[in-house]
mmCIF file with all atom_site columns, C-alpha atoms and ligand atoms in Angstrom:
data_model
loop_
_atom_site.group_PDB
_atom_site.id
_atom_site.type_symbol
_atom_site.label_atom_id
_atom_site.label_alt_id
_atom_site.label_comp_id
_atom_site.label_asym_id
_atom_site.label_entity_id
_atom_site.label_seq_id
_atom_site.pdbx_PDB_ins_code
_atom_site.Cartn_x
_atom_site.Cartn_y
_atom_site.Cartn_z
_atom_site.occupancy
_atom_site.B_iso_or_equiv
_atom_site.pdbx_formal_charge
_atom_site.auth_seq_id
_atom_site.auth_comp_id
_atom_site.auth_asym_id
_atom_site.auth_atom_id
_atom_site.pdbx_PDB_model_num
ATOM   1   C CA . MET Q 1 1   ? -10.862 -9.954  -1.440  1.00 0.00 ? 291  MET Q CA 1
ATOM   2   C CA . ASP Q 1 2   ? -7.960  -12.238 -0.707  1.00 0.00 ? 292  ASP Q CA 1
ATOM   3   C CA . LEU Q 1 3   ? -8.543  -15.935 -0.352  1.00 0.00 ? 293  LEU Q CA 1
ATOM   4   C CA . TYR Q 1 4   ? -6.754  -18.126 2.202   1.00 0.00 ? 294  TYR Q CA 1
ATOM   5   C CA . ILE Q 1 5   ? -7.325  -21.811 2.721   1.00 0.00 ? 295  ILE Q CA 1
ATOM   6   C CA . ASP Q 1 6   ? -8.151  -22.952 6.216   1.00 0.00 ? 296  ASP Q CA 1
ATOM   7   C CA . THR Q 1 7   ? -6.334  -26.263 6.542   1.00 0.00 ? 297  THR Q CA 1
ATOM   8   C CA . ALA Q 1 8   ? -3.071  -28.004 7.545   1.00 0.00 ? 298  ALA Q CA 1
ATOM   9   C CA . SER Q 1 9   ? -3.341  -30.549 4.716   1.00 0.00 ? 299  SER Q CA 1
ATOM   10  C CA . LEU Q 1 10  ? -0.493  -30.086 2.318   1.00 0.00 ? 300  LEU Q CA 1
ATOM   11  C CA . ASP Q 1 11  ? -2.455  -31.903 -0.399  1.00 0.00 ? 301  ASP Q CA 1
ATOM   12  C CA . GLU Q 1 12  ? -5.338  -29.488 -0.175  1.00 0.00 ? 302  GLU Q CA 1
ATOM   13  C CA . ILE Q 1 13  ? -3.063  -26.456 -0.061  1.00 0.00 ? 303  ILE Q CA 1
ATOM   14  C CA . LYS Q 1 14  ? -1.282  -27.689 -3.282  1.00 0.00 ? 304  LYS Q CA 1
ATOM   15  C CA . GLN Q 1 15  ? -4.555  -28.318 -5.023  1.00 0.00 ? 305  GLN Q CA 1
ATOM   16  C CA . ALA Q 1 16  ? -5.828  -24.805 -4.132  1.00 0.00 ? 306  ALA Q CA 1
ATOM   17  C CA . ALA Q 1 17  ? -2.560  -23.278 -5.163  1.00 0.00 ? 307  ALA Q CA 1
ATOM   18  C CA . ASP Q 1 18  ? -2.709  -25.057 -8.482  1.00 0.00 ? 308  ASP Q CA 1
ATOM   19  C CA . MET Q 1 19  ? -6.126  -23.358 -9.064  1.00 0.00 ? 309  MET Q CA 1
ATOM   20  C CA . GLY Q 1 20  ? -4.284  -20.106 -9.059  1.00 0.00 ? 310  GLY Q CA 1
ATOM   21  C CA . VAL Q 1 21  ? -6.503  -18.428 -6.487  1.00 0.00 ? 311  VAL Q CA 1
ATOM   22  C CA . LEU Q 1 22  ? -4.659  -18.900 -3.253  1.00 0.00 ? 312  LEU Q CA 1
ATOM   23  C CA . ASP Q 1 23  ? -3.241  -15.869 -1.371  1.00 0.00 ? 313  ASP Q CA 1
ATOM   24  C CA . GLY Q 1 24  ? -2.450  -17.470 1.997   1.00 0.00 ? 314  GLY Q CA 1
ATOM   25  C CA . VAL Q 1 25  ? -3.107  -20.183 4.507   1.00 0.00 ? 315  VAL Q CA 1
ATOM   26  C CA . THR Q 1 26  ? -4.466  -20.404 8.089   1.00 0.00 ? 316  THR Q CA 1
ATOM   27  C CA . THR Q 1 27  ? -3.819  -23.240 10.417  1.00 0.00 ? 317  THR Q CA 1
ATOM   28  C CA . ASN Q 1 28  ? -4.832  -23.882 14.019  1.00 0.00 ? 318  ASN Q CA 1
ATOM   29  C CA . PRO Q 1 29  ? -3.966  -26.529 16.638  1.00 0.00 ? 319  PRO Q CA 1
ATOM   30  C CA . SER Q 1 30  ? -7.158  -28.584 15.791  1.00 0.00 ? 320  SER Q CA 1
ATOM   31  C CA . LEU Q 1 31  ? -6.255  -28.659 12.109  1.00 0.00 ? 321  LEU Q CA 1
ATOM   32  C CA . ILE Q 1 32  ? -2.688  -29.778 12.890  1.00 0.00 ? 322  ILE Q CA 1
ATOM   33  C CA . ALA Q 1 33  ? -3.989  -32.425 15.256  1.00 0.00 ? 323  ALA Q CA 1
ATOM   34  C CA . LYS Q 1 34  ? -6.293  -33.755 12.517  1.00 0.00 ? 324  LYS Q CA 1
ATOM   35  C CA . GLU Q 1 35  ? -3.232  -34.172 10.258  1.00 0.00 ? 325  GLU Q CA 1
ATOM   36  C CA . GLY Q 1 36  ? -1.209  -35.828 13.116  1.00 0.00 ? 326  GLY Q CA 1
ATOM   37  C CA . VAL Q 1 37  ? 2.053   -34.133 11.975  1.00 0.00 ? 327  VAL Q CA 1
ATOM   38  C CA . ASP Q 1 38  ? 4.760   -32.031 13.667  1.00 0.00 ? 328  ASP Q CA 1
ATOM   39  C CA . TYR Q 1 39  ? 3.513   -28.396 13.692  1.00 0.00 ? 329  TYR Q CA 1
ATOM   40  C CA . GLY Q 1 40  ? 6.926   -26.794 12.925  1.00 0.00 ? 330  GLY Q CA 1
ATOM   41  C CA . LYS Q 1 41  ? 7.733   -29.277 10.077  1.00 0.00 ? 331  LYS Q CA 1
ATOM   42  C CA . ARG Q 1 42  ? 4.340   -28.826 8.540   1.00 0.00 ? 332  ARG Q CA 1
ATOM   43  C CA . LEU Q 1 43  ? 4.572   -24.969 8.623   1.00 0.00 ? 333  LEU Q CA 1
ATOM   44  C CA . ALA Q 1 44  ? 7.869   -25.135 6.878   1.00 0.00 ? 334  ALA Q CA 1
ATOM   45  C CA . GLU Q 1 45  ? 6.396   -27.439 4.175   1.00 0.00 ? 335  GLU Q CA 1
ATOM   46  C CA . ILE Q 1 46  ? 3.461   -25.104 3.745   1.00 0.00 ? 336  ILE Q CA 1
ATOM   47  C CA . CYS Q 1 47  ? 5.745   -22.023 3.396   1.00 0.00 ? 337  CYS Q CA 1
ATOM   48  C CA . GLU Q 1 48  ? 7.612   -23.728 0.592   1.00 0.00 ? 338  GLU Q CA 1
ATOM   49  C CA . VAL Q 1 49  ? 4.382   -24.009 -1.418  1.00 0.00 ? 339  VAL Q CA 1
ATOM   50  C CA . VAL Q 1 50  ? 2.675   -20.691 -0.575  1.00 0.00 ? 340  VAL Q CA 1
ATOM   51  C CA . GLU Q 1 51  ? 4.409   -17.278 -0.780  1.00 0.00 ? 341  GLU Q CA 1
ATOM   52  C CA . GLY Q 1 52  ? 1.571   -15.407 0.861   1.00 0.00 ? 342  GLY Q CA 1
ATOM   53  C CA . PRO Q 1 53  ? 0.807   -15.194 4.644   1.00 0.00 ? 343  PRO Q CA 1
ATOM   54  C CA . VAL Q 1 54  ? 0.730   -18.444 6.563   1.00 0.00 ? 344  VAL Q CA 1
ATOM   55  C CA . SER Q 1 55  ? -0.843  -18.221 10.010  1.00 0.00 ? 345  SER Q CA 1
ATOM   56  C CA . ALA Q 1 56  ? 0.861   -20.260 12.772  1.00 0.00 ? 346  ALA Q CA 1
ATOM   57  C CA . GLU Q 1 57  ? -1.029  -20.375 15.971  1.00 0.00 ? 347  GLU Q CA 1
ATOM   58  C CA . VAL Q 1 58  ? 0.645   -20.431 19.425  1.00 0.00 ? 348  VAL Q CA 1
ATOM   59  C CA . ILE Q 1 59  ? -0.388  -23.096 21.908  1.00 0.00 ? 349  ILE Q CA 1
ATOM   60  C CA . ALA Q 1 60  ? 0.684   -21.108 25.019  1.00 0.00 ? 350  ALA Q CA 1
ATOM   61  C CA . THR Q 1 61  ? -1.970  -19.036 26.676  1.00 0.00 ? 351  THR Q CA 1
ATOM   62  C CA . ASP Q 1 62  ? 0.310   -16.790 28.844  1.00 0.00 ? 352  ASP Q CA 1
ATOM   63  C CA . TYR Q 1 63  ? 2.198   -13.711 27.535  1.00 0.00 ? 353  TYR Q CA 1
ATOM   64  C CA . ALA Q 1 64  ? 5.753   -15.162 28.073  1.00 0.00 ? 354  ALA Q CA 1
ATOM   65  C CA . GLY Q 1 65  ? 4.908   -18.413 26.384  1.00 0.00 ? 355  GLY Q CA 1
ATOM   66  C CA . MET Q 1 66  ? 3.222   -16.782 23.446  1.00 0.00 ? 356  MET Q CA 1
ATOM   67  C CA . ILE Q 1 67  ? 6.239   -14.576 22.872  1.00 0.00 ? 357  ILE Q CA 1
ATOM   68  C CA . THR Q 1 68  ? 8.661   -17.570 22.966  1.00 0.00 ? 358  THR Q CA 1
ATOM   69  C CA . GLU Q 1 69  ? 6.442   -19.584 20.653  1.00 0.00 ? 359  GLU Q CA 1
ATOM   70  C CA . GLY Q 1 70  ? 5.711   -16.670 18.368  1.00 0.00 ? 360  GLY Q CA 1
ATOM   71  C CA . ARG Q 1 71  ? 9.356   -15.811 17.912  1.00 0.00 ? 361  ARG Q CA 1
ATOM   72  C CA . HIS Q 1 72  ? 10.089  -19.492 17.228  1.00 0.00 ? 362  HIS Q CA 1
ATOM   73  C CA . HIS Q 1 73  ? 7.324   -19.664 14.550  1.00 0.00 ? 363  HIS Q CA 1
ATOM   74  C CA . ALA Q 1 74  ? 8.571   -16.401 12.933  1.00 0.00 ? 364  ALA Q CA 1
ATOM   75  C CA . LYS Q 1 75  ? 11.950  -17.978 12.331  1.00 0.00 ? 365  LYS Q CA 1
ATOM   76  C CA . ILE Q 1 76  ? 10.520  -20.671 10.116  1.00 0.00 ? 366  ILE Q CA 1
ATOM   77  C CA . ALA Q 1 77  ? 9.914   -18.405 7.165   1.00 0.00 ? 367  ALA Q CA 1
ATOM   78  C CA . ASP Q 1 78  ? 9.476   -14.787 6.281   1.00 0.00 ? 368  ASP Q CA 1
ATOM   79  C CA . ASN Q 1 79  ? 5.797   -15.223 5.399   1.00 0.00 ? 369  ASN Q CA 1
ATOM   80  C CA . ILE Q 1 80  ? 4.734   -16.633 8.800   1.00 0.00 ? 370  ILE Q CA 1
ATOM   81  C CA . VAL Q 1 81  ? 2.005   -14.611 10.621  1.00 0.00 ? 371  VAL Q CA 1
ATOM   82  C CA . ILE Q 1 82  ? 1.909   -15.361 14.351  1.00 0.00 ? 372  ILE Q CA 1
ATOM   83  C CA . LYS Q 1 83  ? -1.678  -16.350 15.389  1.00 0.00 ? 373  LYS Q CA 1
ATOM   84  C CA . LEU Q 1 84  ? -2.590  -15.292 18.946  1.00 0.00 ? 374  LEU Q CA 1
ATOM   85  C CA . PRO Q 1 85  ? -5.861  -15.490 20.814  1.00 0.00 ? 375  PRO Q CA 1
ATOM   86  C CA . CYS Q 1 86  ? -8.074  -12.511 21.512  1.00 0.00 ? 376  CYS Q CA 1
ATOM   87  C CA . THR Q 1 87  ? -7.283  -12.402 25.223  1.00 0.00 ? 377  THR Q CA 1
ATOM   88  C CA . ILE Q 1 88  ? -5.428  -9.896  27.405  1.00 0.00 ? 378  ILE Q CA 1
ATOM   89  C CA . ASP Q 1 89  ? -2.216  -11.883 27.209  1.00 0.00 ? 379  ASP Q CA 1
ATOM   90  C CA . GLY Q 1 90  ? -2.783  -12.162 23.371  1.00 0.00 ? 380  GLY Q CA 1
ATOM   91  C CA . LEU Q 1 91  ? -3.236  -8.395  23.127  1.00 0.00 ? 381  LEU Q CA 1
ATOM   92  C CA . LYS Q 1 92  ? 0.041   -7.826  24.983  1.00 0.00 ? 382  LYS Q CA 1
ATOM   93  C CA . ALA Q 1 93  ? 1.942   -10.404 22.925  1.00 0.00 ? 383  ALA Q CA 1
ATOM   94  C CA . CYS Q 1 94  ? 0.451   -8.775  19.774  1.00 0.00 ? 384  CYS Q CA 1
ATOM   95  C CA . LYS Q 1 95  ? 1.884   -5.403  20.782  1.00 0.00 ? 385  LYS Q CA 1
ATOM   96  C CA . THR Q 1 96  ? 5.325   -6.824  21.606  1.00 0.00 ? 386  THR Q CA 1
ATOM   97  C CA . LEU Q 1 97  ? 5.621   -8.952  18.451  1.00 0.00 ? 387  LEU Q CA 1
ATOM   98  C CA . SER Q 1 98  ? 4.203   -6.273  16.128  1.00 0.00 ? 388  SER Q CA 1
ATOM   99  C CA . ASP Q 1 99  ? 6.669   -3.791  17.569  1.00 0.00 ? 389  ASP Q CA 1
ATOM   100 C CA . GLU Q 1 100 ? 9.401   -6.386  16.685  1.00 0.00 ? 390  GLU Q CA 1
ATOM   101 C CA . GLY Q 1 101 ? 8.284   -6.344  13.125  1.00 0.00 ? 391  GLY Q CA 1
ATOM   102 C CA . SER Q 1 102 ? 6.330   -9.623  13.110  1.00 0.00 ? 392  SER Q CA 1
ATOM   103 C CA . ARG Q 1 103 ? 2.856   -9.787  11.527  1.00 0.00 ? 393  ARG Q CA 1
ATOM   104 C CA . THR Q 1 104 ? 0.149   -11.113 13.794  1.00 0.00 ? 394  THR Q CA 1
ATOM   105 C CA . ASN Q 1 105 ? -3.359  -12.640 13.392  1.00 0.00 ? 395  ASN Q CA 1
ATOM   106 C CA . LEU Q 1 106 ? -5.562  -12.239 16.363  1.00 0.00 ? 396  LEU Q CA 1
ATOM   107 C CA . THR Q 1 107 ? -7.971  -15.201 16.375  1.00 0.00 ? 397  THR Q CA 1
ATOM   108 C CA . LEU Q 1 108 ? -11.153 -16.263 18.092  1.00 0.00 ? 398  LEU Q CA 1
ATOM   109 C CA . CYS Q 1 109 ? -12.703 -12.820 17.773  1.00 0.00 ? 399  CYS Q CA 1
ATOM   110 C CA . PHE Q 1 110 ? -16.402 -12.809 18.670  1.00 0.00 ? 400  PHE Q CA 1
ATOM   111 C CA . GLN Q 1 111 ? -17.319 -9.207  19.281  1.00 0.00 ? 401  GLN Q CA 1
ATOM   112 C CA . PRO Q 1 112 ? -16.394 -5.884  17.649  1.00 0.00 ? 402  PRO Q CA 1
ATOM   113 C CA . LEU Q 1 113 ? -14.537 -4.311  20.603  1.00 0.00 ? 403  LEU Q CA 1
ATOM   114 C CA . GLN Q 1 114 ? -12.108 -7.258  20.583  1.00 0.00 ? 404  GLN Q CA 1
ATOM   115 C CA . ALA Q 1 115 ? -11.355 -6.243  16.966  1.00 0.00 ? 405  ALA Q CA 1
ATOM   116 C CA . LEU Q 1 116 ? -10.964 -2.574  17.959  1.00 0.00 ? 406  LEU Q CA 1
ATOM   117 C CA . MET Q 1 117 ? -8.512  -3.517  20.765  1.00 0.00 ? 407  MET Q CA 1
ATOM   118 C CA . VAL Q 1 118 ? -6.282  -5.794  18.633  1.00 0.00 ? 408  VAL Q CA 1
ATOM   119 C CA . ALA Q 1 119 ? -6.172  -3.125  15.860  1.00 0.00 ? 409  ALA Q CA 1
ATOM   120 C CA . LYS Q 1 120 ? -4.905  -0.632  18.466  1.00 0.00 ? 410  LYS Q CA 1
ATOM   121 C CA . ALA Q 1 121 ? -2.268  -3.225  19.475  1.00 0.00 ? 411  ALA Q CA 1
ATOM   122 C CA . GLY Q 1 122 ? -0.969  -3.389  15.907  1.00 0.00 ? 412  GLY Q CA 1
ATOM   123 C CA . ALA Q 1 123 ? -2.503  -6.712  14.677  1.00 0.00 ? 413  ALA Q CA 1
ATOM   124 C CA . TYR Q 1 124 ? -1.999  -7.311  10.988  1.00 0.00 ? 414  TYR Q CA 1
ATOM   125 C CA . LEU Q 1 125 ? -5.099  -9.517  10.762  1.00 0.00 ? 415  LEU Q CA 1
ATOM   126 C CA . VAL Q 1 126 ? -8.151  -10.091 12.979  1.00 0.00 ? 416  VAL Q CA 1
ATOM   127 C CA . SER Q 1 127 ? -10.178 -13.312 12.658  1.00 0.00 ? 417  SER Q CA 1
ATOM   128 C CA . PRO Q 1 128 ? -13.856 -12.969 13.414  1.00 0.00 ? 418  PRO Q CA 1
ATOM   129 C CA . PHE Q 1 129 ? -15.470 -16.451 13.497  1.00 0.00 ? 419  PHE Q CA 1
ATOM   130 C CA . ILE Q 1 130 ? -18.696 -16.480 11.666  1.00 0.00 ? 420  ILE Q CA 1
ATOM   131 C CA . GLY Q 1 131 ? -19.768 -20.125 11.858  1.00 0.00 ? 421  GLY Q CA 1
ATOM   132 C CA . ARG Q 1 132 ? -19.213 -20.455 15.562  1.00 0.00 ? 422  ARG Q CA 1
ATOM   133 C CA . LEU Q 1 133 ? -21.487 -17.430 16.243  1.00 0.00 ? 423  LEU Q CA 1
ATOM   134 C CA . ASP Q 1 134 ? -24.114 -18.844 13.992  1.00 0.00 ? 424  ASP Q CA 1
ATOM   135 C CA . ASP Q 1 135 ? -23.745 -22.071 15.956  1.00 0.00 ? 425  ASP Q CA 1
ATOM   136 C CA . ILE Q 1 136 ? -25.039 -20.223 19.113  1.00 0.00 ? 426  ILE Q CA 1
ATOM   137 C CA . ALA Q 1 137 ? -27.849 -18.409 17.217  1.00 0.00 ? 427  ALA Q CA 1
ATOM   138 C CA . GLN Q 1 138 ? -25.973 -15.183 16.817  1.00 0.00 ? 428  GLN Q CA 1
ATOM   139 C CA . ASP Q 1 139 ? -25.497 -13.573 13.388  1.00 0.00 ? 429  ASP Q CA 1
ATOM   140 C CA . GLY Q 1 140 ? -21.833 -14.065 12.561  1.00 0.00 ? 430  GLY Q CA 1
ATOM   141 C CA . MET Q 1 141 ? -22.034 -11.960 9.479   1.00 0.00 ? 431  MET Q CA 1
ATOM   142 C CA . GLU Q 1 142 ? -23.275 -8.930  11.460  1.00 0.00 ? 432  GLU Q CA 1
ATOM   143 C CA . LEU Q 1 143 ? -19.862 -8.974  13.248  1.00 0.00 ? 433  LEU Q CA 1
ATOM   144 C CA . ILE Q 1 144 ? -17.979 -8.604  9.936   1.00 0.00 ? 434  ILE Q CA 1
ATOM   145 C CA . GLY Q 1 145 ? -20.143 -5.515  9.116   1.00 0.00 ? 435  GLY Q CA 1
ATOM   146 C CA . GLN Q 1 146 ? -19.564 -3.986  12.509  1.00 0.00 ? 436  GLN Q CA 1
ATOM   147 C CA . ILE Q 1 147 ? -15.847 -4.400  12.385  1.00 0.00 ? 437  ILE Q CA 1
ATOM   148 C CA . ARG Q 1 148 ? -15.696 -3.067  8.872   1.00 0.00 ? 438  ARG Q CA 1
ATOM   149 C CA . GLU Q 1 149 ? -17.602 0.007   10.059  1.00 0.00 ? 439  GLU Q CA 1
ATOM   150 C CA . ILE Q 1 150 ? -15.390 0.629   13.009  1.00 0.00 ? 440  ILE Q CA 1
ATOM   151 C CA . TYR Q 1 151 ? -12.082 0.117   11.051  1.00 0.00 ? 441  TYR Q CA 1
ATOM   152 C CA . ASP Q 1 152 ? -13.333 2.479   8.355   1.00 0.00 ? 442  ASP Q CA 1
ATOM   153 C CA . ASN Q 1 153 ? -14.518 5.110   10.912  1.00 0.00 ? 443  ASN Q CA 1
ATOM   154 C CA . TYR Q 1 154 ? -10.950 5.371   12.255  1.00 0.00 ? 444  TYR Q CA 1
ATOM   155 C CA . GLY Q 1 155 ? -8.849  4.316   9.261   1.00 0.00 ? 445  GLY Q CA 1
ATOM   156 C CA . LEU Q 1 156 ? -7.475  1.323   11.127  1.00 0.00 ? 446  LEU Q CA 1
ATOM   157 C CA . PRO Q 1 157 ? -5.227  -0.742  8.838   1.00 0.00 ? 447  PRO Q CA 1
ATOM   158 C CA . THR Q 1 158 ? -5.750  -4.122  10.428  1.00 0.00 ? 448  THR Q CA 1
ATOM   159 C CA . LYS Q 1 159 ? -7.209  -6.523  7.837   1.00 0.00 ? 449  LYS Q CA 1
ATOM   160 C CA . ILE Q 1 160 ? -10.479 -8.403  8.540   1.00 0.00 ? 450  ILE Q CA 1
ATOM   161 C CA . LEU Q 1 161 ? -9.991  -12.076 7.891   1.00 0.00 ? 451  LEU Q CA 1
ATOM   162 C CA . ALA Q 1 162 ? -13.456 -13.702 7.928   1.00 0.00 ? 452  ALA Q CA 1
ATOM   163 C CA . ALA Q 1 163 ? -12.979 -17.137 9.578   1.00 0.00 ? 453  ALA Q CA 1
ATOM   164 C CA . SER Q 1 164 ? -15.084 -20.227 10.476  1.00 0.00 ? 454  SER Q CA 1
ATOM   165 C CA . ILE Q 1 165 ? -16.650 -20.089 7.027   1.00 0.00 ? 455  ILE Q CA 1
ATOM   166 C CA . ARG Q 1 166 ? -18.809 -23.248 6.655   1.00 0.00 ? 456  ARG Q CA 1
ATOM   167 C CA . HIS Q 1 167 ? -20.539 -22.871 3.160   1.00 0.00 ? 457  HIS Q CA 1
ATOM   168 C CA . PRO Q 1 168 ? -20.604 -20.817 0.020   1.00 0.00 ? 458  PRO Q CA 1
ATOM   169 C CA . LEU Q 1 169 ? -23.255 -18.448 1.409   1.00 0.00 ? 459  LEU Q CA 1
ATOM   170 C CA . HIS Q 1 170 ? -20.918 -17.431 4.196   1.00 0.00 ? 460  HIS Q CA 1
ATOM   171 C CA . PHE Q 1 171 ? -18.159 -16.888 1.550   1.00 0.00 ? 461  PHE Q CA 1
ATOM   172 C CA . VAL Q 1 172 ? -20.240 -14.599 -0.647  1.00 0.00 ? 462  VAL Q CA 1
ATOM   173 C CA . GLN Q 1 173 ? -21.666 -12.650 2.275   1.00 0.00 ? 463  GLN Q CA 1
ATOM   174 C CA . CYS Q 1 174 ? -18.167 -11.944 3.531   1.00 0.00 ? 464  CYS Q CA 1
ATOM   175 C CA . ALA Q 1 175 ? -17.236 -10.517 0.172   1.00 0.00 ? 465  ALA Q CA 1
ATOM   176 C CA . LEU Q 1 176 ? -20.385 -8.343  0.185   1.00 0.00 ? 466  LEU Q CA 1
ATOM   177 C CA . ALA Q 1 177 ? -19.759 -7.196  3.803   1.00 0.00 ? 467  ALA Q CA 1
ATOM   178 C CA . GLY Q 1 178 ? -16.265 -5.935  2.867   1.00 0.00 ? 468  GLY Q CA 1
ATOM   179 C CA . ALA Q 1 179 ? -14.013 -8.504  4.569   1.00 0.00 ? 469  ALA Q CA 1
ATOM   180 C CA . ASP Q 1 180 ? -10.432 -8.085  3.329   1.00 0.00 ? 470  ASP Q CA 1
ATOM   181 C CA . VAL Q 1 181 ? -9.772  -11.794 3.406   1.00 0.00 ? 471  VAL Q CA 1
ATOM   182 C CA . ALA Q 1 182 ? -11.801 -14.984 3.731   1.00 0.00 ? 472  ALA Q CA 1
ATOM   183 C CA . THR Q 1 183 ? -10.230 -18.141 4.942   1.00 0.00 ? 473  THR Q CA 1
ATOM   184 C CA . VAL Q 1 184 ? -12.152 -21.007 3.451   1.00 0.00 ? 474  VAL Q CA 1
ATOM   185 C CA . PRO Q 1 185 ? -12.027 -24.811 3.833   1.00 0.00 ? 475  PRO Q CA 1
ATOM   186 C CA . PHE Q 1 186 ? -11.042 -26.753 0.778   1.00 0.00 ? 476  PHE Q CA 1
ATOM   187 C CA . LYS Q 1 187 ? -14.462 -28.206 0.412   1.00 0.00 ? 477  LYS Q CA 1
ATOM   188 C CA . VAL Q 1 188 ? -16.154 -24.785 0.195   1.00 0.00 ? 478  VAL Q CA 1
ATOM   189 C CA . ILE Q 1 189 ? -13.435 -23.599 -2.313  1.00 0.00 ? 479  ILE Q CA 1
ATOM   190 C CA . THR Q 1 190 ? -14.325 -26.358 -4.678  1.00 0.00 ? 480  THR Q CA 1
ATOM   191 C CA . GLN Q 1 191 ? -18.113 -26.109 -4.058  1.00 0.00 ? 481  GLN Q CA 1
ATOM   192 C CA . VAL Q 1 192 ? -18.296 -22.523 -5.369  1.00 0.00 ? 482  VAL Q CA 1
ATOM   193 C CA . MET Q 1 193 ? -17.057 -23.539 -8.831  1.00 0.00 ? 483  MET Q CA 1
ATOM   194 C CA . HIS Q 1 194 ? -19.994 -26.050 -9.305  1.00 0.00 ? 484  HIS Q CA 1
ATOM   195 C CA . HIS Q 1 195 ? -23.281 -24.844 -10.777 1.00 0.00 ? 485  HIS Q CA 1
ATOM   196 C CA . PRO Q 1 196 ? -25.791 -27.068 -12.353 1.00 0.00 ? 486  PRO Q CA 1
ATOM   197 C CA . LEU Q 1 197 ? -26.325 -24.536 -15.170 1.00 0.00 ? 487  LEU Q CA 1
ATOM   198 C CA . THR Q 1 198 ? -22.590 -24.588 -15.966 1.00 0.00 ? 488  THR Q CA 1
ATOM   199 C CA . ASP Q 1 199 ? -22.511 -28.410 -15.937 1.00 0.00 ? 489  ASP Q CA 1
ATOM   200 C CA . ASN Q 1 200 ? -25.678 -28.777 -18.002 1.00 0.00 ? 490  ASN Q CA 1
ATOM   201 C CA . GLY Q 1 201 ? -24.647 -25.944 -20.376 1.00 0.00 ? 491  GLY Q CA 1
ATOM   202 C CA . LEU Q 1 202 ? -21.386 -27.558 -21.031 1.00 0.00 ? 492  LEU Q CA 1
ATOM   203 C CA . GLU Q 1 203 ? -22.982 -30.964 -21.584 1.00 0.00 ? 493  GLU Q CA 1
ATOM   204 C CA . LYS Q 1 204 ? -25.405 -29.366 -24.098 1.00 0.00 ? 494  LYS Q CA 1
ATOM   205 C CA . PHE Q 1 205 ? -22.665 -27.491 -26.022 1.00 0.00 ? 495  PHE Q CA 1
ATOM   206 C CA . LEU Q 1 206 ? -20.643 -30.737 -26.425 1.00 0.00 ? 496  LEU Q CA 1
ATOM   207 C CA . ALA Q 1 207 ? -23.760 -32.757 -27.411 1.00 0.00 ? 497  ALA Q CA 1
ATOM   208 C CA . ASP Q 1 208 ? -24.762 -30.180 -30.099 1.00 0.00 ? 498  ASP Q CA 1
ATOM   209 C CA . TYR Q 1 209 ? -21.237 -30.095 -31.401 1.00 0.00 ? 499  TYR Q CA 1
ATOM   210 C CA . ASN Q 1 210 ? -20.790 -33.849 -31.571 1.00 0.00 ? 500  ASN Q CA 1
ATOM   211 C CA . LYS Q 1 211 ? -24.292 -34.181 -33.225 1.00 0.00 ? 501  LYS Q CA 1
ATOM   212 C CA . ALA Q 1 212 ? -23.301 -31.783 -36.037 1.00 0.00 ? 502  ALA Q CA 1
ATOM   213 C CA . PHE Q 1 213 ? -19.751 -32.945 -36.619 1.00 0.00 ? 503  PHE Q CA 1
ATOM   214 C CA . GLY Q 1 214 ? -19.511 -36.402 -35.033 1.00 0.00 ? 504  GLY Q CA 1
ATOM   215 C CA . GLN Q 1 215 ? -16.895 -37.314 -32.628 1.00 0.00 ? 505  GLN Q CA 1
HETATM 216 C C1 . E4P W 2 .   ? -9.515  -19.705 11.354  1.00 0.00 ? 1007 E4P W C1 1
HETATM 217 O O1 . E4P W 2 .   ? -8.355  -19.265 11.368  1.00 0.00 ? 1007 E4P W O1 1
HETATM 218 C C2 . E4P W 2 .   ? -9.872  -21.000 12.004  1.00 0.00 ? 1007 E4P W C2 1
HETATM 219 O O2 . E4P W 2 .   ? -8.917  -21.894 11.780  1.00 0.00 ? 1007 E4P W O2 1
HETATM 220 C C3 . E4P W 2 .   ? -11.084 -21.581 11.428  1.00 0.00 ? 1007 E4P W C3 1
HETATM 221 O O3 . E4P W 2 .   ? -11.679 -20.746 10.417  1.00 0.00 ? 1007 E4P W O3 1
HETATM 222 C C4 . E4P W 2 .   ? -12.090 -22.210 12.389  1.00 0.00 ? 1007 E4P W C4 1
HETATM 223 O O4 . E4P W 2 .   ? -13.159 -22.684 11.762  1.00 0.00 ? 1007 E4P W O4 1
HETATM 224 P P1 . E4P W 2 .   ? -14.233 -23.725 12.469  1.00 0.00 ? 1007 E4P W P1 1
HETATM 225 O O5 . E4P W 2 .   ? -15.112 -22.820 13.395  1.00 0.00 ? 1007 E4P W O5 1
HETATM 226 O O6 . E4P W 2 .   ? -15.050 -24.242 11.375  1.00 0.00 ? 1007 E4P W O6 1
HETATM 227 O O7 . E4P W 2 .   ? -13.427 -24.676 13.243  1.00 0.00 ? 1007 E4P W O7 1
#
């Protein structure tokens, strides 16, 4: 499974890249707003750090606006993936931009038929949002399994990018459900490498060694 980081923070992206585990980045308008930076400038900075796919979301909600913005984002760097919403206009924009050779990420996917439709329109990635479904008492992880089954039934090449991951349990369940990619916040990426038995074991090894041989 590929690992993307879900952030617009350059510092977090650099730290994850330094860990040697980073395959790509997803951003969205809320994440950019949190950073308070120019979207185009930040995307260019991210693409200098990361070679893998960097999702750049359009702000427009109509077809024409999405095409204009998407083409603009695509010029920033070769690894830009244009992020479009799972709406009818997003579907049409997905078809046009995919036909032009751009890679697209269809975001805000909350039910399996949206995923089937965007795959038919040529999406490179689909982003089912797990956490936001859990928030309304629906099983977000079930959606990942359903999309996996549909895509496998018909050999659809669109990659499942599990999004809205809130904690390590989401992360591991995505891997078990067969998501192609998980986009994970920096906090969760670091959380998974902490285990009390690792920390205690390391402490004990060092204590035993120092007791026998001194420091
Ligand atoms: C994905 O591309 C989105 O940016 C993200 O995963 C949304 O997560 P949230 O529901 O925690 O805001």
